[in-house]
mmCIF file of C-alpha atoms in Angstrom:
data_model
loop_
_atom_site.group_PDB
_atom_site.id
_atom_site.type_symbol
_atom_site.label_atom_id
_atom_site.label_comp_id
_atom_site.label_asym_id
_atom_site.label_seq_id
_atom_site.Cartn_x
_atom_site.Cartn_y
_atom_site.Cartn_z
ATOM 1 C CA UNK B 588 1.178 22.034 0.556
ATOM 2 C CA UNK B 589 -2.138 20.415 1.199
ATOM 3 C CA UNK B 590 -2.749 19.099 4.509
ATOM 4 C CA UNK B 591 -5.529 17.757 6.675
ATOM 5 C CA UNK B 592 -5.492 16.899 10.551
ATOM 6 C CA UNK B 593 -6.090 13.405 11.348
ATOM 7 C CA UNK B 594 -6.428 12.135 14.912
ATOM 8 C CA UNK B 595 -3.944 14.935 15.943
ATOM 9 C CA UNK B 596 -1.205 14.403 13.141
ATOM 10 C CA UNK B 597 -0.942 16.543 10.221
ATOM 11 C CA UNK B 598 -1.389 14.433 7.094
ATOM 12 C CA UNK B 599 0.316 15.547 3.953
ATOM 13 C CA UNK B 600 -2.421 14.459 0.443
ATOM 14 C CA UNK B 601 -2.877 15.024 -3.176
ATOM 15 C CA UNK B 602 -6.404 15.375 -4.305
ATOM 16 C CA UNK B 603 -7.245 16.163 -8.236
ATOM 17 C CA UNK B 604 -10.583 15.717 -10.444
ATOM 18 C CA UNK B 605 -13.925 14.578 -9.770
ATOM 19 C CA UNK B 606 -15.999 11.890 -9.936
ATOM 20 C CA UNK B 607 -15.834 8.338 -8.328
ATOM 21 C CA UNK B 608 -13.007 8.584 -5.553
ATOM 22 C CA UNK B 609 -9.982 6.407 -5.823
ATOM 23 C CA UNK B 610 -7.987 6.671 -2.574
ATOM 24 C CA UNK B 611 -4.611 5.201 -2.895
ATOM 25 C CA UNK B 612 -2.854 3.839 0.144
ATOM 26 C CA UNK B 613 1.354 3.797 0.252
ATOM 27 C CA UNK B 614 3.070 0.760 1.094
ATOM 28 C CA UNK B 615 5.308 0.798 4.352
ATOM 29 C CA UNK B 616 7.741 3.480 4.567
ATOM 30 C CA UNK B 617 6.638 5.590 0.859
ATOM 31 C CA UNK B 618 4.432 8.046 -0.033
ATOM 32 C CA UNK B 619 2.022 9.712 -2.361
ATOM 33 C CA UNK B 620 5.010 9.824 -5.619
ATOM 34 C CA UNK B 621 4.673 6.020 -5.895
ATOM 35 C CA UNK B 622 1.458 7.099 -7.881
ATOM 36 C CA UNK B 623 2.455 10.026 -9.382
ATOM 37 C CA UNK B 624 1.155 7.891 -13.296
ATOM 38 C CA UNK B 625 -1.974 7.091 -11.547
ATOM 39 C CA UNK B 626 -3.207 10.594 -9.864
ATOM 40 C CA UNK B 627 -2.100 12.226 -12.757
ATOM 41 C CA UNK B 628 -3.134 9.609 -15.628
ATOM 42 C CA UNK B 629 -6.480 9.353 -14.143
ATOM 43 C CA UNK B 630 -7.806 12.626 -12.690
ATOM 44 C CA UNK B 631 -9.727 13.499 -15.835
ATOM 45 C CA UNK B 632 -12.038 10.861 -15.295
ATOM 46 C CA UNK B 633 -12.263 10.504 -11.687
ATOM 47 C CA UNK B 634 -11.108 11.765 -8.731
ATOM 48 C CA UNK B 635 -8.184 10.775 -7.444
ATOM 49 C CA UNK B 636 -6.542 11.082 -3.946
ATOM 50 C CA UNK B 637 -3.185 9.659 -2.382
ATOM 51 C CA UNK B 638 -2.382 10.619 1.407
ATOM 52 C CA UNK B 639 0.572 9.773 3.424
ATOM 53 C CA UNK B 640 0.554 8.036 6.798
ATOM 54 C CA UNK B 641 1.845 9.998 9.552
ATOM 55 C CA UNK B 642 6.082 9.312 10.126
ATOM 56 C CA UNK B 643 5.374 8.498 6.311
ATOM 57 C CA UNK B 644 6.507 11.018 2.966
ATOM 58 C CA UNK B 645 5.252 14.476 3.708
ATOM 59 C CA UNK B 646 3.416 14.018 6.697
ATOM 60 C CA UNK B 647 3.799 14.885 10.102
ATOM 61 C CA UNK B 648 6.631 12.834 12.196
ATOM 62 C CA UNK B 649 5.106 12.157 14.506
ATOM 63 C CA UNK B 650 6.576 10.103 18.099
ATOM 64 C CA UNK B 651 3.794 7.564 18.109
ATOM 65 C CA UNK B 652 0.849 6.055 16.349
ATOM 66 C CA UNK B 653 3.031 3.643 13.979
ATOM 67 C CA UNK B 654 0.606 0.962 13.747
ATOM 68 C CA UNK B 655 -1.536 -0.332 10.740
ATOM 69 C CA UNK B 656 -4.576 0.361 13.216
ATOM 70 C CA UNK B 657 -3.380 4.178 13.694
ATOM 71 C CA UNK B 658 -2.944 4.603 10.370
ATOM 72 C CA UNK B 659 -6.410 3.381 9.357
ATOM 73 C CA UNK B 660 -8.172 5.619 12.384
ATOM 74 C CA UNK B 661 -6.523 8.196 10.145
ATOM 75 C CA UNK B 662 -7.595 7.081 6.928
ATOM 76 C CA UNK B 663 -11.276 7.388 8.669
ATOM 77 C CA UNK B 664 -10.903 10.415 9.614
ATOM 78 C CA UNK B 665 -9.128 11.489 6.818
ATOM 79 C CA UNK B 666 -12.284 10.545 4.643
ATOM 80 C CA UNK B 667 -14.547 12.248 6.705
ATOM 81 C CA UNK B 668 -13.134 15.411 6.456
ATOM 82 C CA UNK B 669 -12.562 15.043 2.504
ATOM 83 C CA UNK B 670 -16.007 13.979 2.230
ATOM 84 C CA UNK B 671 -15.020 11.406 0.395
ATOM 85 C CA UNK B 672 -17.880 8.193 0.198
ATOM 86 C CA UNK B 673 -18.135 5.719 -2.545
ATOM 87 C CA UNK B 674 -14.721 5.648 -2.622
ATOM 88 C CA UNK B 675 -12.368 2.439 -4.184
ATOM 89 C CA UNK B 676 -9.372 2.428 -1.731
ATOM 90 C CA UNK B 677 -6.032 1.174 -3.951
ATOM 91 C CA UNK B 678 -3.419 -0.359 -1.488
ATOM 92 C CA UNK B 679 -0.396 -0.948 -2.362
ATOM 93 C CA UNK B 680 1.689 -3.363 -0.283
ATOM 94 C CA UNK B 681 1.108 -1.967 3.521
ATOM 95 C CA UNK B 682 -1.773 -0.110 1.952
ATOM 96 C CA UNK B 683 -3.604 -3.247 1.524
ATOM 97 C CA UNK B 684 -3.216 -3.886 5.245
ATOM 98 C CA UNK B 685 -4.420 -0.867 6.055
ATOM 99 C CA UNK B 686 -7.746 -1.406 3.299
ATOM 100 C CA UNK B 687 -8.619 -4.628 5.667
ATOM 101 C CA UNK B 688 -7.625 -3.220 9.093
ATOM 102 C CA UNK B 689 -10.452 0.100 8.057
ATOM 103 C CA UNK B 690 -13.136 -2.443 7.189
ATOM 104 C CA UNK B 691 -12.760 -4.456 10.220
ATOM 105 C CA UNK B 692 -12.538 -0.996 12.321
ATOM 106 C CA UNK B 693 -15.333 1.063 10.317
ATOM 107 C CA UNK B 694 -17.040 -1.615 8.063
ATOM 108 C CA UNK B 695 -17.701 -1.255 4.293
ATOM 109 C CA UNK B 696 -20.364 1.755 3.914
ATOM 110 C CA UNK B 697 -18.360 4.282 2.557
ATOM 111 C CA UNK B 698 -15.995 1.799 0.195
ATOM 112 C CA UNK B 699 -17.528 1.186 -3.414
ATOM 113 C CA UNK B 700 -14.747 -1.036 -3.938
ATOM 114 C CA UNK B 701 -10.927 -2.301 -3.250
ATOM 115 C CA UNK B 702 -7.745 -3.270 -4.942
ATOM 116 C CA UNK B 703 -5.228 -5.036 -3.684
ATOM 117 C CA UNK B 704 -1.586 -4.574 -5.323
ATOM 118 C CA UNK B 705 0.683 -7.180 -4.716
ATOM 119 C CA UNK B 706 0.010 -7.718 -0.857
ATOM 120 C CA UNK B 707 -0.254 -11.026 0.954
ATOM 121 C CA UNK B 708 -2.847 -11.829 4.132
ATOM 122 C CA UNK B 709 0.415 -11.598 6.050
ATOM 123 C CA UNK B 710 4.108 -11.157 5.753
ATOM 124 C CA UNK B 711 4.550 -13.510 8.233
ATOM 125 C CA UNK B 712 5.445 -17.253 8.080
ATOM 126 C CA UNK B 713 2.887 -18.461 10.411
ATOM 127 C CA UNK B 714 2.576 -22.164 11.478
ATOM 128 C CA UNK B 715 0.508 -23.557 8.362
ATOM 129 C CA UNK B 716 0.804 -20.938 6.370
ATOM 130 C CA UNK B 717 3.363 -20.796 3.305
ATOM 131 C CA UNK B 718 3.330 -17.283 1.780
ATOM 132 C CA UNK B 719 4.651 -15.283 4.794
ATOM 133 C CA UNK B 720 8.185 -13.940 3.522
ATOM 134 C CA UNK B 721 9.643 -12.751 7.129
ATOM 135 C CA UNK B 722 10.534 -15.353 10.271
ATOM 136 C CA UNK B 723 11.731 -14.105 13.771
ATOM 137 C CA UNK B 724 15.269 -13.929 12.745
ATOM 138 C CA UNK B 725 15.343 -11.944 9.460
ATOM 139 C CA UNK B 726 12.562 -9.650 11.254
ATOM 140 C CA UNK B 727 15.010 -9.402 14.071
ATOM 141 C CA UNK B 728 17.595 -9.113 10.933
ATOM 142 C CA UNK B 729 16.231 -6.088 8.918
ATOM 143 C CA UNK B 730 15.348 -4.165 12.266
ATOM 144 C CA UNK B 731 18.763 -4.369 13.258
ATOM 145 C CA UNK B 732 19.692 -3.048 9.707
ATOM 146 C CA UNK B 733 17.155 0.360 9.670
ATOM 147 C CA UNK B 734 19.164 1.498 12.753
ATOM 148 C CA UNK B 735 22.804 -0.098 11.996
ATOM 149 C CA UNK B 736 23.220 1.310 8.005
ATOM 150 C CA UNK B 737 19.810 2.988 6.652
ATOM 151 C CA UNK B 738 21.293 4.161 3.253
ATOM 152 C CA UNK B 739 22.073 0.144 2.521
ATOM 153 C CA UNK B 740 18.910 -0.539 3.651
ATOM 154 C CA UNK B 741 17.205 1.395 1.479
ATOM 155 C CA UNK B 742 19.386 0.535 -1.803
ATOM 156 C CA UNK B 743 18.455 -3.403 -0.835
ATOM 157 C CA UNK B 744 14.724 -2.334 -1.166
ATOM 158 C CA UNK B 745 15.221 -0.622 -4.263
ATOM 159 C CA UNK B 746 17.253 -3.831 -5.381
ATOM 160 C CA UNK B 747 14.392 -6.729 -4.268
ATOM 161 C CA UNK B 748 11.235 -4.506 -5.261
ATOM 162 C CA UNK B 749 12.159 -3.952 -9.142
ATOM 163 C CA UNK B 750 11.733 -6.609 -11.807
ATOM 164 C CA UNK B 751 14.362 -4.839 -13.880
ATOM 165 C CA UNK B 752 17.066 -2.149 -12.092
ATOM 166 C CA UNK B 753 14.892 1.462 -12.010
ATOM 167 C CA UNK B 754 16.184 3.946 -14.411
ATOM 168 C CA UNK B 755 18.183 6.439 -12.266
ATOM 169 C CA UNK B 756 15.538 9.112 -12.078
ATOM 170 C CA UNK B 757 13.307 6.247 -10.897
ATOM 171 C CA UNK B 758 15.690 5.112 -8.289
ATOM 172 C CA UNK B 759 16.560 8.789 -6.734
ATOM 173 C CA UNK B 760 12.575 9.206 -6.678
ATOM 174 C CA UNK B 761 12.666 5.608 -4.461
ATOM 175 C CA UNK B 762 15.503 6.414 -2.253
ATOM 176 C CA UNK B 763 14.006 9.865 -1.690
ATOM 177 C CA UNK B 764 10.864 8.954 -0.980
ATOM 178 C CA UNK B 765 11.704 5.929 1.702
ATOM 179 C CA UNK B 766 14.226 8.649 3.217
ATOM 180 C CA UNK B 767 11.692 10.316 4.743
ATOM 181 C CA UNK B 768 10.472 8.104 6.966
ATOM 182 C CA UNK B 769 12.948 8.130 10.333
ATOM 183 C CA UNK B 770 14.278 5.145 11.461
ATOM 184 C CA UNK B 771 12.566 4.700 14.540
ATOM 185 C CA UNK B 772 9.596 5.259 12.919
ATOM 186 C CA UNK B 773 10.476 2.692 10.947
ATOM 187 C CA UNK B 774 11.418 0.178 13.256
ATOM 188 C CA UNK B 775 8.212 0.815 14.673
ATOM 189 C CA UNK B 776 5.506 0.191 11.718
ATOM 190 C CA UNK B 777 8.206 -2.329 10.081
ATOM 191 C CA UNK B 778 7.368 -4.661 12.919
ATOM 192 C CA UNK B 779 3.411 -4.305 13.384
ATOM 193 C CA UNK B 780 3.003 -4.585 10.141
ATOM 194 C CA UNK B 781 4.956 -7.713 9.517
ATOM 195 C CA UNK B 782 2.887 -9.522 12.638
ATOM 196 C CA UNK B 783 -0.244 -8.197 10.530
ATOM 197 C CA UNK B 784 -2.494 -11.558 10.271
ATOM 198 C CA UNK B 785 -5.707 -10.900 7.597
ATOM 199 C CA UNK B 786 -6.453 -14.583 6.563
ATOM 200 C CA UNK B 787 -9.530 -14.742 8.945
ATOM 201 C CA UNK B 788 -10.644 -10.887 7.825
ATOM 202 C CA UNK B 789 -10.747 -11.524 3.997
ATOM 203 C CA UNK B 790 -13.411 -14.078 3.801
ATOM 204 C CA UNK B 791 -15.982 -11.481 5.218
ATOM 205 C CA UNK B 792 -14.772 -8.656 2.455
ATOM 206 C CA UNK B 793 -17.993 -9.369 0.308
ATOM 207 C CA UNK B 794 -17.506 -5.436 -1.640
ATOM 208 C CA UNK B 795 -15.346 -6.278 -4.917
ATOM 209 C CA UNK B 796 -11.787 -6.119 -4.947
ATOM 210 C CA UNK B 797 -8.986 -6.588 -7.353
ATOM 211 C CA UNK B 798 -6.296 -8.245 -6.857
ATOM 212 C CA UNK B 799 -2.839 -7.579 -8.215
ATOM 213 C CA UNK B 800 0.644 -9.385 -8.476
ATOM 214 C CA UNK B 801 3.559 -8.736 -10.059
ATOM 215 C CA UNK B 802 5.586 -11.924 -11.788
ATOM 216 C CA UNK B 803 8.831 -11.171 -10.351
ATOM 217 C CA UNK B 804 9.152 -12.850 -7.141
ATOM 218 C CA UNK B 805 12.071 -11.282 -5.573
ATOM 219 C CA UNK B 806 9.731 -9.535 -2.992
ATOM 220 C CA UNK B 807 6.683 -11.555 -2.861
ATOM 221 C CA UNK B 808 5.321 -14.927 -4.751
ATOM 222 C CA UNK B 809 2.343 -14.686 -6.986
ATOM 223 C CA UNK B 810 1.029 -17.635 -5.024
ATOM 224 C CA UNK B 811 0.994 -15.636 -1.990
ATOM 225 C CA UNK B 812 -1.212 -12.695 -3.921
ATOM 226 C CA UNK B 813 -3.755 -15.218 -5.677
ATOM 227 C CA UNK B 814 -4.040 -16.724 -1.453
ATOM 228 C CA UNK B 815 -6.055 -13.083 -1.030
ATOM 229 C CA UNK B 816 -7.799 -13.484 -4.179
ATOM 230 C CA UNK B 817 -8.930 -17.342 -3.499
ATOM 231 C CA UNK B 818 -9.586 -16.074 -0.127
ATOM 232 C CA UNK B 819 -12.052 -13.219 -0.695
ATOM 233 C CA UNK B 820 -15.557 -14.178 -2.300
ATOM 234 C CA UNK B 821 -15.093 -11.477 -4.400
ATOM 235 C CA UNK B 822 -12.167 -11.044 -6.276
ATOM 236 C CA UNK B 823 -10.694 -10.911 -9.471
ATOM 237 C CA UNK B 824 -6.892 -12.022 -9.933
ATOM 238 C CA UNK B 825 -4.305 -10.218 -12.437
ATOM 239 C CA UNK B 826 -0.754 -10.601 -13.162
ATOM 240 C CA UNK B 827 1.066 -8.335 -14.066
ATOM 241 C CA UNK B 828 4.260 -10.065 -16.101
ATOM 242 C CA UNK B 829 7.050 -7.257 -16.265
ATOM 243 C CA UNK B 830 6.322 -5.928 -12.818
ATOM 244 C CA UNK B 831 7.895 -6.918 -9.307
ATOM 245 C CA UNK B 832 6.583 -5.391 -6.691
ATOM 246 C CA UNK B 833 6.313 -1.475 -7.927
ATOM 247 C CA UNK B 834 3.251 -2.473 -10.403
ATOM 248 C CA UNK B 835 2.200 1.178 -10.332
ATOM 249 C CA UNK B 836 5.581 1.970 -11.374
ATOM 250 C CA UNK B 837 6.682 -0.448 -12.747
ATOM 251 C CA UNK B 838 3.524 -1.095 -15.688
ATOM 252 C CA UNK B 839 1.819 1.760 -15.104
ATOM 253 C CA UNK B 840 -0.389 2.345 -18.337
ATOM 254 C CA UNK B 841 -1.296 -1.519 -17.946
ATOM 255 C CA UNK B 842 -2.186 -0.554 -14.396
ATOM 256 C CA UNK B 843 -4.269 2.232 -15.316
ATOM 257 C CA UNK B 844 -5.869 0.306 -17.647
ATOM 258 C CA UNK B 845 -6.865 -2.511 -16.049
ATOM 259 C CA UNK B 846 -7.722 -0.083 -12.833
ATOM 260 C CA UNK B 847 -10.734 1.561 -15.203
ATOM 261 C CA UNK B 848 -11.747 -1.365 -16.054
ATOM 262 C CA UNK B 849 -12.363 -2.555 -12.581
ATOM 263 C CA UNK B 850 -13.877 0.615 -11.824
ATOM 264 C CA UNK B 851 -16.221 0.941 -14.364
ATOM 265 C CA UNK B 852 -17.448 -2.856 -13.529
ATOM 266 C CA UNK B 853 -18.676 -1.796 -9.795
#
């Protein structure tokens, strides 16, 4: 399997076709199959490239470094070694965070463009801010739940991220795929990146980004998405109506669709 070393932790990608890089970025505690439709789908026309985090799918386990800051030091270096410039980095839920946290670390030069799929500026419910889905206590909640039954925790993600229940292949792909990331490990990035705050970052993004939410709100509100889009001088907004949060899954030929068209826009 292909793997590149990244700030001293073995990073586990997927890197097909040619043409304009599109980098996509895992939400917390997945990996690289949650765009199996969209490296596959769209390698004949560009090139496509999915890594996962360290503690995160294939990757290294590493004891430390769970932080949405480590992890975009290591999408930095993991672009430098690919040579990969001009890229449009996808992120998906966490990956998002990790998009914003690498612009306000490294800056825009190498980034031709970003989408953002179905990710708030925080998951927090700050003071005078309404789209934050986490407080102290169900942070302190779910926490307690990764190290006290990890099997129910995963099946409740599976449950709150669909719009409909996954077909079973769909669901042993899910629960295989969060599996691999350790509980401590995620205790550790479930907590940074829930205290993630972005509102003051995306008003700077001026490079073009797409922004998309799923209808279903069982995860995450669409008002909470179209706050990044009103937020960012350059965005477009799209909803996706049969998706929750697992758009890529979820409405994938839509996704890949409307992903082109973005694309070939920039």
């Amino acid at each position: 399997m292909p793997y590149e070393q990244c700030n001293g932790a073995d990073l586990y990608f997927e890197d097909e076709g040619s043409g304009t890089p599109l980098v996509f970025l895992p939400g917390v505690m997945t990996g690289v199959r949650f765009f199996t439709h969209q490296l596959g789908n769209l390698s004949d026309d560009y090139r496509t490239v999915a890594l996962d985090y360290r503690g995160h799918g294939r990757s290294e386990k590493t004891e430390t470094g769970h932080t949405v800051g480590q992890y975009a030091s290591d999408l930095d270096a993991f672009l430098d070694r690919r040579d990969l410039d001009d890229a449009v980095l996808v992120g998906w839920s966490m990956g998002a965070l990790v998009a914003w946290e690498y612009v306000g670390q490294f800056g825009t030069d190498r980034v031709r463009g970003f989408v953002d799929v179905d990710m708030s500026a925080s998951a927090f419910q700050w003071d005078y801010y309404d789209h934050g889905r986490s407080d102290s206590a169900r942070l302190t909640e779910t926490l307690g739940f990764v190290q006290t039954d990890h099997a129910a925790f995963i099946e409740g993600l599976v449950e709150a991220a669909f719009a409909e229940p996954p077909c079973p292949e769909t669901r042993a792909l899910v629960f295989d795929e969060v599996s691999r990331t350790p509980p401590p490990i995620k205790s550790a990035i479930l907590f940074d990146y829930t205290m993630r705050d972005y509102r003051d970052v995306l008003p700077d993004i001026e490079t073009p980004t797409l922004v998309c939410a799923g209808a279903d709100e069982k995860w995450r509100t669409v008002a909470a998405v179209r706050d990044v889009a009103d937020r960012l001088p350059n965005a477009e907004f799209e909803l996706f109506e049969e998706s929750g949060h697992c758009i890529t899954v979820e409405e994938p030929e839509r996704f890949n669709r409307r992903l082109r068209e973005f694309v070939e826009s920039l």
